[in-house]
C-alpha cells in the first residue's frame, strides 16, 4: 500500500481520473470473463447428457422460450453462445489491454517531461553537485522502468486479480468446498512466495538503480572525453570500468526475471495436481461420470483463465517491489522538490516574457558565498557597484572568485551572506527570469548543440521563428560572418556537430558571442570569452563590442590585465576579496609601482 500511495502521489489529477476509468473497464472485463467461463458449462452438460435440459430450470426455459424442437439444434446454439461470449470477452480484453498500454506510455511521457521540467527549474547550484548523466538516466531510463516495469505489470496484475477473484466467486456458487479449497491452496502458495521474496526484490531493485547510474556515468565520461581517451589509449580502461556495474546490472535483471517467472511453473504443478484431485473428489462424491465431465470441464476452463490471472497478479507485486527504488527516486525529485518550492520563497519562478530594464546599476553589499558541501568561502565580504552603461572588468588568478562573483550577479547563485541590488531592489523583489533574459552571457567553454549554425546562434528559438537578418547582423559583430558564408558548404544551415566538434575553439567562441548578442541584451557578460581568439581577432571583436557601450552594460572576466584595456573600471580579486579597484591606467600604475618596489 505504501508503494501504491507513493505512485498515486506522483500522478496529476488528469492521470488519476484516467486511472479510475481504466479500473471501470477492468471491472467490465472481469464480468465478461466470468460470463465466458460460465457459458461453457451448459454446453458441456447437454453434450454429456441431453436429458439435463429437462432437469435444469434455466436450460428448460431457454429450450422452450426460443422454440427449439431438436436437441442437436439446441446444443449447437449453446455452443455458438459460448463461442460468442468468448469472442466478446477476448475482444474487450484486447480493448482494455490497448487502453492500459496507452495509459502506461502516456504516463512515461508525462513523468519524463515533468522530471525534466523539475530539473531545469532548479537553481544553478543544484547542478554543481549532481552528475548530468544521472539526471539523464533518471529521465530516460528510471521513468521508463517505473512506467513499463512497475505501472504496466501493476495495472495488468490488478486487472487479472479482479478477474481471478470474479472467477473464484463464480466457482463458489458451483461448488463452495472446491472453490474455497482452490482459493486457499493457490492464494497461500503465492502469498508464501511473495513474503519470502519481497525483501530480496527490494535489494535487487536498489542494486539495479545504483549500477545503472554507474553505467550511464561511465559511458557519458568516456564519450565526453573521447579526445583524451584516444590520445592516452585508455579505451580498455573505460571498458573495464563499465564492465563491473554492467555485469551486476545484468545479474540483477536476470534474478528479477527468474523470481517473477518461477512461481508460474510451481503453480502449474499445483494446478494440475488440483485438477486430478477435483476429478477424484467429484467421481467419489457423485458416483456419476456423466455429471462429473461438465463440472470438470468448467474447472479446467476456469483454470485456463485463472492461472495467467494469478501469475500476472504476482508479477504486478514483484514488479512493484523490484522497481520501488526507481519510484522513490522519481518521487523524491518531483514531489518533494515541488513541495519545497511551494513552501519557500523561491525566486525566478515564472517569466512575464519581458526583459529587466536596468536604469541605474548593480550593487553588491558585503556579499559572501561558499559552495554546497564546502567549508571555504570563495567570495568574502565583497562590496562593489557597477553603473549602467559602463564596462567593468574583473581581474584575478584562477580561484580568485571572479567567475563565482559574476554568477552571483547574474543570478545563477544566491549569496550565502549579504545582498545584491538591481536599481536599488533586492533580488528577492524582482523576477529573476526577467533579469536573466536581459543578459547576454559568453562563457569560456561554449556549448553548442548538434544543430545548425543558425539554431546555435539563436539558441532556444524554434527554427521557424529564427530571425535570419539578426543572425547575420550579430555574426558580423562576432567576426564569424565571412567564415560561415564563404567557408561552410551550407552556410548558416551547416550542422555544427555534437558539442560543435566540427569547429575550432576560436570559431565556437565567436558563435558564442553572436549568440549572446542575438537576443539584444542590455547586459553583456564575457567570462574569458576571447581567450581562444588570436590577438588581432580579439582586438577587433572587443572594439566592436565596446562600440555598443551606449546600449549595453558590459562585465568582463580575465586573468590578463591587457584584455581589460577598454574597461571603464577594473576590479582585482584575490582569494575572494577585492584588493584593487579603479581605472585601467590606475591599476596598471599601481601594479608597476608594486613590481618596482
Coordinates of C-alpha atoms in Angstrom, one line a residue:
X1 CA 0.0 0.0 0.0
X2 CA 3.0 2.3 0.6
X3 CA 4.1 1.7 -3.0
X4 CA 0.6 2.4 -4.3
X5 CA 0.3 5.6 -2.2
X6 CA 3.7 6.7 -3.4
X7 CA 2.9 6.1 -7.1
X8 CA -0.5 7.7 -6.8
X9 CA 1.2 10.8 -5.3
X10 CA 3.2 11.5 -8.4
X11 CA 0.3 11.4 -10.8
X12 CA -1.5 14.6 -11.7
X13 CA -5.3 15.0 -11.5
X14 CA -5.9 14.1 -15.1
X15 CA -3.9 10.9 -14.9
X16 CA -5.8 9.9 -11.7
X17 CA -9.1 10.3 -13.5
X18 CA -8.0 8.2 -16.4
X19 CA -6.8 5.5 -13.9
X20 CA -10.3 5.3 -12.4
X21 CA -11.8 4.9 -15.9
X22 CA -9.4 2.1 -16.6
X23 CA -10.4 0.3 -13.5
X24 CA -14.0 0.6 -14.5
X25 CA -13.1 -1.0 -17.8
X26 CA -11.3 -3.7 -15.9
X27 CA -14.4 -4.5 -13.9
X28 CA -16.4 -4.9 -17.1
X29 CA -13.7 -7.1 -18.4
X30 CA -13.8 -9.3 -15.3
X31 CA -17.6 -9.7 -15.7
X32 CA -17.2 -10.7 -19.3
X33 CA -14.5 -13.3 -18.4
X34 CA -16.8 -14.8 -15.8
X35 CA -19.6 -15.0 -18.4
X36 CA -17.3 -16.7 -20.9
X37 CA -16.3 -19.2 -18.2
X38 CA -19.8 -19.8 -17.1
X39 CA -21.1 -20.2 -20.7
X40 CA -19.1 -23.4 -21.2
X41 CA -20.9 -25.4 -18.5
X42 CA -24.4 -25.6 -20.1
X43 CA -22.8 -26.7 -23.4
X44 CA -20.8 -29.4 -21.8
X45 CA -23.7 -30.6 -19.6
X46 CA -26.1 -31.0 -22.7
X47 CA -23.3 -32.6 -24.7
X48 CA -22.6 -35.1 -22.0
X49 CA -26.3 -35.8 -21.1
X50 CA -29.1 -34.3 -23.3
X51 CA -31.6 -35.2 -20.5
X52 CA -30.2 -32.4 -18.3
X53 CA -32.1 -29.9 -20.5
X54 CA -35.3 -31.0 -18.7
X55 CA -33.6 -31.2 -15.3
X56 CA -32.3 -27.7 -15.3
X57 CA -34.8 -24.8 -15.0
X58 CA -32.6 -22.4 -17.0
X59 CA -32.0 -24.9 -19.8
X60 CA -35.6 -25.9 -19.9
X61 CA -36.8 -22.3 -20.0
X62 CA -34.3 -21.5 -22.8
X63 CA -35.3 -24.6 -24.9
X64 CA -39.0 -23.8 -24.7
X65 CA -38.8 -20.0 -24.9
X66 CA -36.7 -19.9 -28.1
X67 CA -38.9 -22.6 -29.8
X68 CA -36.3 -25.4 -30.2
X69 CA -37.7 -28.7 -31.3
X70 CA -34.4 -30.7 -31.8
X71 CA -31.7 -31.3 -29.2
X72 CA -28.9 -31.1 -31.7
X73 CA -30.0 -27.6 -32.8
X74 CA -30.2 -26.5 -29.2
X75 CA -26.7 -27.9 -28.5
X76 CA -25.4 -26.1 -31.5
X77 CA -27.0 -22.8 -30.2
X78 CA -25.4 -23.4 -26.8
X79 CA -22.0 -23.9 -28.5
X80 CA -22.3 -20.8 -30.6
X81 CA -23.4 -18.9 -27.5
X82 CA -20.3 -20.0 -25.6
X83 CA -18.2 -19.0 -28.5
X84 CA -19.9 -15.6 -28.8
X85 CA -19.3 -15.0 -25.1
X86 CA -15.6 -15.9 -25.5
X87 CA -15.2 -13.7 -28.6
X88 CA -16.9 -10.7 -26.8
X89 CA -14.8 -11.3 -23.7
X90 CA -11.5 -11.5 -25.7
X91 CA -12.4 -8.5 -27.8
X92 CA -12.9 -6.4 -24.7
X93 CA -9.7 -7.8 -23.3
X94 CA -7.9 -6.5 -26.4
X95 CA -9.5 -3.1 -26.0
X96 CA -8.6 -2.9 -22.3
X97 CA -5.1 -4.0 -23.0
X98 CA -4.8 -1.2 -25.6
X99 CA -6.1 1.3 -23.1
X100 CA -3.7 0.1 -20.4
X101 CA -0.7 0.3 -22.8
X102 CA -1.8 3.8 -23.9
X103 CA -2.1 4.9 -20.4
X104 CA 1.3 3.4 -19.4
X105 CA 3.2 5.1 -22.2
X106 CA 1.3 8.3 -21.7
X107 CA 2.5 8.3 -18.1
X108 CA 6.0 7.6 -19.3
X109 CA 5.9 10.7 -21.4
X110 CA 4.2 12.8 -18.7
X111 CA 6.6 11.8 -15.9
X112 CA 9.7 12.2 -18.2
X113 CA 8.5 15.7 -19.2
X114 CA 7.7 16.7 -15.6
X115 CA 11.0 15.4 -14.3
X116 CA 12.9 17.3 -17.0
X117 CA 11.0 20.4 -16.1
X118 CA 11.7 19.9 -12.4
X119 CA 15.4 19.5 -13.0
X120 CA 15.6 22.5 -15.4
X121 CA 13.7 24.7 -12.9
X122 CA 16.2 24.0 -10.1
X123 CA 18.7 26.7 -9.2
X124 CA 22.1 26.5 -10.8
X125 CA 23.8 25.5 -7.6
X126 CA 21.9 22.2 -7.6
X127 CA 23.8 21.1 -10.8
X128 CA 27.2 21.7 -9.2
X129 CA 26.7 18.6 -7.0
X130 CA 25.0 16.3 -9.5
X131 CA 26.3 14.3 -12.4
X132 CA 24.4 15.2 -15.6
X133 CA 24.4 11.6 -16.7
X134 CA 22.5 10.6 -13.6
X135 CA 19.8 13.2 -14.3
X136 CA 19.6 12.0 -17.9
X137 CA 19.4 8.4 -16.7
X138 CA 16.5 9.2 -14.3
X139 CA 14.5 11.0 -17.1
X140 CA 15.1 8.4 -19.9
X141 CA 15.6 5.1 -18.0
X142 CA 14.2 5.2 -14.5
X143 CA 10.9 6.7 -15.6
X144 CA 10.6 4.0 -18.2
X145 CA 11.3 1.3 -15.6
X146 CA 8.6 2.8 -13.3
X147 CA 6.1 3.1 -16.3
X148 CA 6.7 -0.2 -18.1
X149 CA 8.3 -2.2 -15.3
X150 CA 6.0 -1.2 -12.4
X151 CA 2.9 0.6 -13.6
X152 CA 2.2 -1.7 -16.6
X153 CA 2.6 -5.0 -14.6
X154 CA 0.7 -3.5 -11.6
X155 CA -2.3 -2.5 -13.8
X156 CA -2.3 -5.8 -15.6
X157 CA -1.9 -7.6 -12.3
X158 CA -4.7 -5.6 -10.7
X159 CA -6.9 -6.3 -13.7
X160 CA -6.1 -10.0 -13.6
X161 CA -6.5 -10.2 -9.8
X162 CA -10.1 -8.8 -10.2
X163 CA -10.7 -11.3 -12.9
X164 CA -9.3 -14.1 -10.7
X165 CA -11.5 -13.1 -7.8
X166 CA -14.5 -12.9 -10.1
X167 CA -13.9 -16.4 -11.4
X168 CA -13.3 -17.9 -7.9
X169 CA -16.5 -16.1 -6.8
X170 CA -18.4 -17.8 -9.6
X171 CA -16.9 -21.2 -8.8
X172 CA -18.1 -20.7 -5.2
X173 CA -21.7 -20.9 -6.4
X174 CA -21.0 -24.1 -8.4
X175 CA -19.2 -25.9 -5.5
X176 CA -18.3 -24.0 -2.4
X177 CA -16.0 -26.7 -1.0
X178 CA -13.9 -27.0 -4.1
X179 CA -13.8 -23.2 -4.7
X180 CA -12.6 -22.5 -1.1
X181 CA -10.0 -25.2 -1.4
X182 CA -8.7 -23.8 -4.6
X183 CA -8.6 -20.3 -3.2
X184 CA -6.7 -21.4 0.0
X185 CA -4.2 -23.5 -1.9
X186 CA -3.4 -21.1 -4.7
X187 CA -3.6 -18.0 -2.6
X188 CA -1.4 -19.3 0.2
X189 CA 1.1 -20.6 -2.3
X190 CA 1.5 -17.2 -3.9
X191 CA 1.4 -15.4 -0.6
X192 CA 4.2 -17.5 0.9
X193 CA 6.4 -17.0 -2.2
X194 CA 5.8 -13.2 -2.1
X195 CA 6.6 -12.9 1.6
X196 CA 9.8 -14.9 1.1
X197 CA 10.9 -12.9 -1.9
X198 CA 9.8 -9.4 -1.3
X199 CA 12.9 -8.2 0.7
X200 CA 15.1 -9.9 -1.9
X201 CA 13.3 -8.0 -4.7
X202 CA 13.8 -4.7 -2.8
X203 CA 17.6 -5.3 -2.5
X204 CA 17.9 -6.4 -6.1
X205 CA 15.9 -3.3 -7.3
X206 CA 18.1 -0.9 -5.2
X207 CA 21.2 -2.5 -6.7
X208 CA 19.9 -2.2 -10.2
X209 CA 19.3 1.5 -9.8
X210 CA 22.8 2.0 -8.3
X211 CA 24.5 0.0 -11.1
X212 CA 22.5 1.7 -13.8
X213 CA 23.7 5.1 -12.5
X214 CA 27.3 4.0 -12.7
X215 CA 26.8 2.6 -16.3
X216 CA 25.4 5.9 -17.6
X217 CA 28.1 7.9 -15.8
X218 CA 31.0 5.9 -17.2
X219 CA 29.6 5.9 -20.8
X220 CA 29.0 9.7 -20.6
X221 CA 32.5 10.3 -19.3
X222 CA 34.1 8.0 -22.0
X223 CA 32.4 9.8 -24.9
X224 CA 32.6 13.2 -23.3
X225 CA 36.4 13.0 -23.1
X226 CA 36.9 10.9 -26.3
X227 CA 39.8 13.0 -27.5
X228 CA 41.8 12.4 -24.3
X229 CA 40.7 8.7 -24.2
X230 CA 42.0 8.2 -27.7
X231 CA 45.2 10.2 -27.1
X232 CA 46.1 8.3 -23.9
X233 CA 44.9 4.9 -25.3
X234 CA 42.5 4.4 -22.4
X235 CA 39.8 2.6 -24.3
X236 CA 40.2 -0.6 -22.4
X237 CA 40.3 1.3 -19.1
X238 CA 36.8 2.6 -19.6
X239 CA 35.6 -0.7 -20.9
X240 CA 36.9 -2.2 -17.6
X241 CA 35.2 0.4 -15.5
X242 CA 32.0 -0.2 -17.4
X243 CA 32.2 -4.0 -17.1
X244 CA 31.7 -4.2 -13.3
X245 CA 28.4 -2.3 -12.9
X246 CA 27.1 -3.5 -16.2
X247 CA 27.6 -7.2 -15.2
X248 CA 25.9 -6.5 -11.8
X249 CA 23.1 -4.7 -13.5
X250 CA 22.6 -7.7 -15.9
X251 CA 22.7 -10.1 -12.9
X252 CA 20.0 -8.1 -11.1
X253 CA 17.8 -8.1 -14.2
X254 CA 18.3 -11.9 -14.6
X255 CA 17.5 -12.6 -10.9
X256 CA 14.4 -10.5 -11.2
X257 CA 13.2 -12.3 -14.3
X258 CA 13.6 -15.7 -12.7
X259 CA 11.9 -14.6 -9.5
X260 CA 9.0 -13.2 -11.5
X261 CA 8.5 -16.3 -13.7
X262 CA 9.4 -19.1 -11.3
X263 CA 6.0 -19.2 -9.5
X264 CA 4.2 -19.9 -12.7
X265 CA 5.8 -23.3 -13.1
X266 CA 5.3 -24.2 -9.4
X267 CA 1.6 -23.2 -9.7
X268 CA 1.2 -25.2 -12.9
X269 CA 2.2 -28.3 -10.9
X270 CA -0.2 -27.4 -8.1
X271 CA -3.0 -26.7 -10.5
X272 CA -2.5 -29.9 -12.5
X273 CA -2.5 -31.9 -9.2
X274 CA -5.6 -30.0 -8.1
X275 CA -7.5 -30.9 -11.3
X276 CA -6.7 -34.6 -10.6
X277 CA -7.8 -34.3 -7.0
X278 CA -11.0 -32.4 -8.0
X279 CA -11.8 -35.2 -10.6
X280 CA -11.3 -37.9 -8.0
X281 CA -13.4 -36.0 -5.5
X282 CA -16.3 -35.5 -7.9
X283 CA -16.3 -39.1 -9.0
X284 CA -16.2 -40.3 -5.4
X285 CA -19.0 -37.9 -4.2
X286 CA -21.3 -38.0 -7.2
X287 CA -20.6 -41.5 -8.4
X288 CA -21.8 -40.5 -11.9
X289 CA -19.2 -39.9 -14.6
X290 CA -21.6 -38.1 -16.9
X291 CA -22.3 -35.4 -14.2
X292 CA -18.6 -35.1 -13.5
X293 CA -17.5 -34.2 -17.0
X294 CA -19.3 -30.8 -17.3
X295 CA -18.1 -29.7 -13.9
X296 CA -14.6 -30.9 -14.6
X297 CA -14.6 -29.1 -18.0
X298 CA -15.8 -26.0 -16.2
X299 CA -12.9 -26.1 -13.7
X300 CA -10.4 -26.9 -16.5
X301 CA -11.5 -23.9 -18.5
X302 CA -11.6 -21.7 -15.3
X303 CA -8.1 -22.9 -14.5
X304 CA -7.0 -21.9 -18.0
X305 CA -8.3 -18.4 -17.3
X306 CA -7.3 -18.3 -13.6
X307 CA -3.7 -19.3 -13.8
X308 CA -2.5 -16.5 -16.0
X309 CA -4.5 -14.1 -13.9
X310 CA -2.8 -15.2 -10.7
X311 CA 0.6 -15.1 -12.4
X312 CA 0.1 -11.6 -13.6
X313 CA -1.2 -10.5 -10.2
X314 CA 2.1 -11.9 -8.7
X315 CA 4.1 -10.2 -11.4
X316 CA 2.5 -6.9 -10.5
X317 CA 3.5 -7.3 -6.9
X318 CA 7.0 -8.5 -7.8
X319 CA 7.5 -5.6 -10.2
X320 CA 6.3 -3.1 -7.7
X321 CA 8.9 -4.3 -5.2
X322 CA 11.7 -4.5 -7.7
X323 CA 11.1 -1.0 -9.0
X324 CA 10.4 0.6 -5.7
X325 CA 13.9 2.2 -5.6
X326 CA 13.3 3.8 -9.0
X327 CA 9.9 5.0 -8.0
X328 CA 11.3 6.5 -4.8
X329 CA 14.0 8.4 -6.7
X330 CA 11.4 9.9 -9.1
X331 CA 9.0 10.8 -6.2
X332 CA 11.8 12.5 -4.3
X333 CA 12.9 14.6 -7.3
X334 CA 9.4 15.5 -8.5
X335 CA 7.1 15.6 -5.5
X336 CA 9.5 16.6 -2.7
X337 CA 11.1 19.4 -4.7
X338 CA 7.7 20.8 -5.8
X339 CA 6.5 20.8 -2.2
X340 CA 9.8 22.5 -1.2
X341 CA 9.3 25.2 -3.8
X342 CA 5.7 25.9 -2.8
X343 CA 6.7 26.3 0.9
X344 CA 9.7 28.5 0.3
X345 CA 10.5 31.9 -1.2
X346 CA 11.8 30.7 -4.5
X347 CA 13.0 33.4 -6.8
X348 CA 12.9 33.1 -10.6
X349 CA 9.7 31.0 -11.0
X350 CA 7.7 32.2 -13.9
X351 CA 8.5 34.7 -16.6
X352 CA 6.4 37.5 -17.9
X353 CA 8.3 37.5 -21.2
X354 CA 9.8 40.9 -20.5
X355 CA 13.4 41.9 -20.1
X356 CA 14.5 43.7 -16.9
X357 CA 15.4 47.3 -17.8
X358 CA 18.5 48.3 -15.8
X359 CA 18.3 52.0 -15.2
X360 CA 20.9 52.8 -12.6
X361 CA 23.1 49.8 -11.9
X362 CA 24.1 46.8 -9.8
X363 CA 25.3 46.9 -6.2
X364 CA 26.9 44.1 -4.1
X365 CA 26.8 44.8 -0.4
X366 CA 29.0 42.7 1.9
X367 CA 28.4 39.5 -0.3
X368 CA 29.9 36.2 0.6
X369 CA 29.5 32.8 -0.9
X370 CA 30.6 29.2 -0.3
X371 CA 29.6 26.2 -2.5
X372 CA 27.5 23.4 -1.0
X373 CA 29.5 20.8 0.9
X374 CA 32.4 23.2 1.1
X375 CA 33.7 24.9 4.2
X376 CA 35.8 27.6 2.5
X377 CA 34.1 30.8 1.2
X378 CA 35.2 31.6 -2.4
X379 CA 33.7 35.1 -2.2
X380 CA 34.4 37.1 1.0
X381 CA 32.5 40.2 2.2
X382 CA 32.6 41.7 -1.3
X383 CA 31.1 45.2 -1.9
X384 CA 31.1 47.0 -5.3
X385 CA 29.0 49.0 -7.7
X386 CA 28.5 48.6 -11.5
X387 CA 26.9 51.6 -13.1
X388 CA 24.6 51.2 -16.1
X389 CA 26.2 51.8 -19.5
X390 CA 29.8 51.2 -18.2
X391 CA 32.3 48.4 -18.9
X392 CA 33.7 46.7 -15.8
X393 CA 36.4 44.1 -15.8
X394 CA 37.2 41.5 -13.1
X395 CA 40.8 40.5 -12.9
X396 CA 42.4 37.7 -10.9
X397 CA 44.2 34.4 -10.9
X398 CA 42.5 31.1 -11.2
X399 CA 40.5 30.5 -8.0
X400 CA 40.3 34.2 -7.1
X401 CA 36.5 34.2 -7.2
X402 CA 35.9 36.1 -10.5
X403 CA 33.5 33.7 -12.1
X404 CA 31.6 33.0 -8.9
X405 CA 31.2 36.7 -8.3
X406 CA 29.7 37.1 -11.8
X407 CA 27.5 34.0 -11.3
X408 CA 26.1 35.8 -8.2
X409 CA 25.5 39.0 -10.2
X410 CA 23.6 37.2 -13.0
X411 CA 21.5 35.2 -10.5
X412 CA 22.9 31.7 -11.1
X413 CA 24.0 31.5 -7.5
X414 CA 22.5 33.1 -4.4
X415 CA 24.7 34.8 -1.8
X416 CA 25.4 32.9 1.4
X417 CA 25.6 36.3 3.1
X418 CA 25.0 39.9 2.1
X419 CA 22.6 41.4 -0.5
X420 CA 22.6 42.1 -4.2
X421 CA 20.6 45.1 -5.5
X422 CA 19.4 45.9 -9.1
X423 CA 18.4 49.5 -9.3
X424 CA 18.1 49.5 -5.5
X425 CA 15.8 46.5 -5.4
X426 CA 16.8 43.2 -3.7
X427 CA 17.0 40.1 -5.8
X428 CA 14.0 38.7 -3.8
X429 CA 11.9 41.6 -5.0
X430 CA 12.4 41.1 -8.7
X431 CA 11.6 38.5 -11.3
X432 CA 14.8 36.6 -11.7
X433 CA 13.8 35.3 -15.2
X434 CA 13.2 38.8 -16.4
X435 CA 16.7 39.8 -15.2
X436 CA 18.4 36.8 -16.8
X437 CA 16.6 37.4 -20.0
X438 CA 18.3 40.7 -20.3
X439 CA 21.8 39.2 -20.0
X440 CA 24.0 38.0 -22.9
X441 CA 26.5 35.5 -21.4
X442 CA 29.6 34.3 -23.2
X443 CA 31.4 31.6 -21.2
X444 CA 35.0 30.4 -21.7
X445 CA 33.7 27.0 -22.9
X446 CA 31.0 27.4 -25.5
X447 CA 28.2 24.8 -25.5
X448 CA 26.9 24.1 -29.0
X449 CA 24.0 21.7 -29.8
X450 CA 24.2 19.2 -32.6
X451 CA 22.2 21.5 -34.9
X452 CA 22.7 24.2 -37.5
X453 CA 24.9 27.3 -37.0
X454 CA 21.8 29.5 -37.2
X455 CA 20.0 27.5 -34.4
X456 CA 23.1 27.7 -32.3
X457 CA 23.3 31.4 -32.6
X458 CA 19.5 31.8 -31.9
X459 CA 19.9 29.3 -29.0
X460 CA 16.5 28.1 -27.8
X461 CA 14.4 29.6 -30.6
X462 CA 12.2 27.4 -32.8
X463 CA 13.7 27.1 -36.3
X464 CA 10.6 28.7 -37.9
X465 CA 11.0 31.7 -35.6
X466 CA 14.7 32.4 -36.1
X467 CA 15.3 36.0 -37.3
X468 CA 18.0 35.4 -40.0
X469 CA 18.7 39.1 -40.6
X470 CA 19.6 39.4 -36.9
X471 CA 21.6 36.2 -37.0
X472 CA 23.7 37.6 -39.8
X473 CA 24.0 41.0 -38.1
X474 CA 25.4 39.5 -34.9
X475 CA 27.6 37.2 -36.9
X476 CA 29.3 40.3 -38.4
X477 CA 29.9 41.8 -34.9
X478 CA 31.4 38.5 -33.7
X479 CA 33.7 38.3 -36.8
X480 CA 32.3 35.0 -37.9
X481 CA 30.1 36.1 -40.8
X482 CA 32.7 35.7 -43.6
X483 CA 33.7 32.2 -42.4
X484 CA 30.1 31.0 -42.2
X485 CA 29.1 32.5 -45.6
X486 CA 32.2 31.6 -47.6
X487 CA 33.8 28.5 -46.0
X488 CA 30.8 26.4 -44.8
X489 CA 29.2 24.4 -47.6
X490 CA 25.6 25.1 -46.3
X491 CA 26.2 28.4 -44.7
X492 CA 24.0 29.1 -41.7
X493 CA 22.3 25.7 -42.3
X494 CA 25.6 23.8 -41.7
X495 CA 25.4 21.3 -38.8
X496 CA 27.9 22.2 -36.0
X497 CA 28.2 18.6 -34.9
X498 CA 27.9 17.3 -31.3
X499 CA 29.3 20.0 -28.9
X500 CA 30.5 21.9 -32.0
X501 CA 33.1 19.3 -32.8
X502 CA 33.4 20.4 -36.4
X503 CA 34.5 23.9 -35.4
X504 CA 37.7 25.2 -33.9
X505 CA 37.8 26.7 -30.4
X506 CA 38.0 30.3 -31.7
X507 CA 35.1 29.7 -34.1
X508 CA 33.0 28.3 -31.2
X509 CA 33.7 31.3 -29.1
X510 CA 32.7 33.7 -31.9
X511 CA 29.4 31.8 -32.3
X512 CA 29.0 32.1 -28.5
X513 CA 29.5 35.9 -28.8
X514 CA 27.0 36.1 -31.7
X515 CA 24.5 34.0 -29.5
X516 CA 24.9 36.5 -26.6
X517 CA 24.1 39.4 -28.9
X518 CA 21.2 37.8 -30.8
X519 CA 18.6 38.3 -28.0
X520 CA 19.6 42.0 -27.8
X521 CA 20.6 42.1 -24.1
X522 CA 21.1 45.2 -22.0
X523 CA 23.9 43.5 -20.1
X524 CA 26.8 41.6 -21.7
X525 CA 29.0 39.2 -19.6
X526 CA 32.2 37.8 -21.1
X527 CA 33.9 35.1 -19.0
X528 CA 37.3 34.7 -20.6
X529 CA 35.2 34.8 -23.8
X530 CA 38.1 35.8 -26.1
X531 CA 40.7 33.5 -24.7
X532 CA 40.7 31.2 -27.8
X533 CA 41.0 34.1 -30.3
X534 CA 44.2 35.4 -31.8
X535 CA 45.3 38.9 -30.7
X536 CA 44.1 40.6 -34.0
X537 CA 40.6 39.0 -33.9
X538 CA 40.3 39.5 -30.2
X539 CA 41.0 43.2 -30.6
X540 CA 38.5 43.5 -33.5
X541 CA 35.8 41.7 -31.5
X542 CA 36.4 43.7 -28.3
X543 CA 36.5 47.0 -30.3
X544 CA 33.1 46.2 -31.9
X545 CA 31.6 45.3 -28.6
X546 CA 32.9 48.4 -26.9
X547 CA 31.3 50.5 -29.7
X548 CA 28.0 49.3 -28.3
X549 CA 28.6 50.7 -24.8
X550 CA 25.8 53.1 -25.0
X551 CA 23.3 50.2 -25.4
X552 CA 25.0 47.8 -23.0
X553 CA 26.4 47.4 -19.6
X554 CA 29.5 45.1 -20.1
X555 CA 31.0 42.8 -17.5
X556 CA 34.3 41.1 -18.4
X557 CA 36.3 38.4 -16.7
X558 CA 40.0 38.0 -17.5
X559 CA 43.2 36.8 -15.9
X560 CA 45.3 39.1 -18.2
X561 CA 45.1 42.8 -17.4
X562 CA 45.7 43.6 -21.1
X563 CA 42.4 42.0 -22.0
X564 CA 40.6 44.7 -19.9
X565 CA 42.3 47.7 -21.5
X566 CA 39.0 49.3 -22.7
X567 CA 37.2 48.8 -19.4
X568 CA 35.9 51.9 -17.5
X569 CA 36.7 50.2 -14.2
X570 CA 38.9 47.2 -13.3
X571 CA 38.2 45.2 -10.0
X572 CA 41.1 43.0 -8.9
X573 CA 40.1 39.9 -6.8
X574 CA 42.4 37.8 -4.8
X575 CA 41.2 34.8 -2.7
X576 CA 37.7 36.0 -2.9
X577 CA 38.4 39.5 -1.7
X578 CA 38.6 42.8 -3.6
X579 CA 42.2 44.1 -3.4
X580 CA 42.1 46.8 -6.1
X581 CA 39.6 48.9 -7.9
X582 CA 40.0 51.7 -10.4
X583 CA 40.5 52.7 -14.0
X584 CA 42.7 50.5 -16.2
X585 CA 45.5 53.0 -16.2
X586 CA 45.4 53.4 -12.4
X587 CA 45.6 49.6 -11.9
X588 CA 48.5 49.4 -14.3
X589 CA 50.2 52.2 -12.5
X590 CA 49.7 50.6 -9.1
X591 CA 51.0 47.3 -10.3
X592 CA 54.0 48.9 -11.9
X593 CA 54.8 50.6 -8.6
X594 CA 54.4 47.3 -6.7
X595 CA 56.7 45.5 -9.1
X596 CA 59.4 48.1 -8.9
X597 CA 59.3 48.2 -5.1

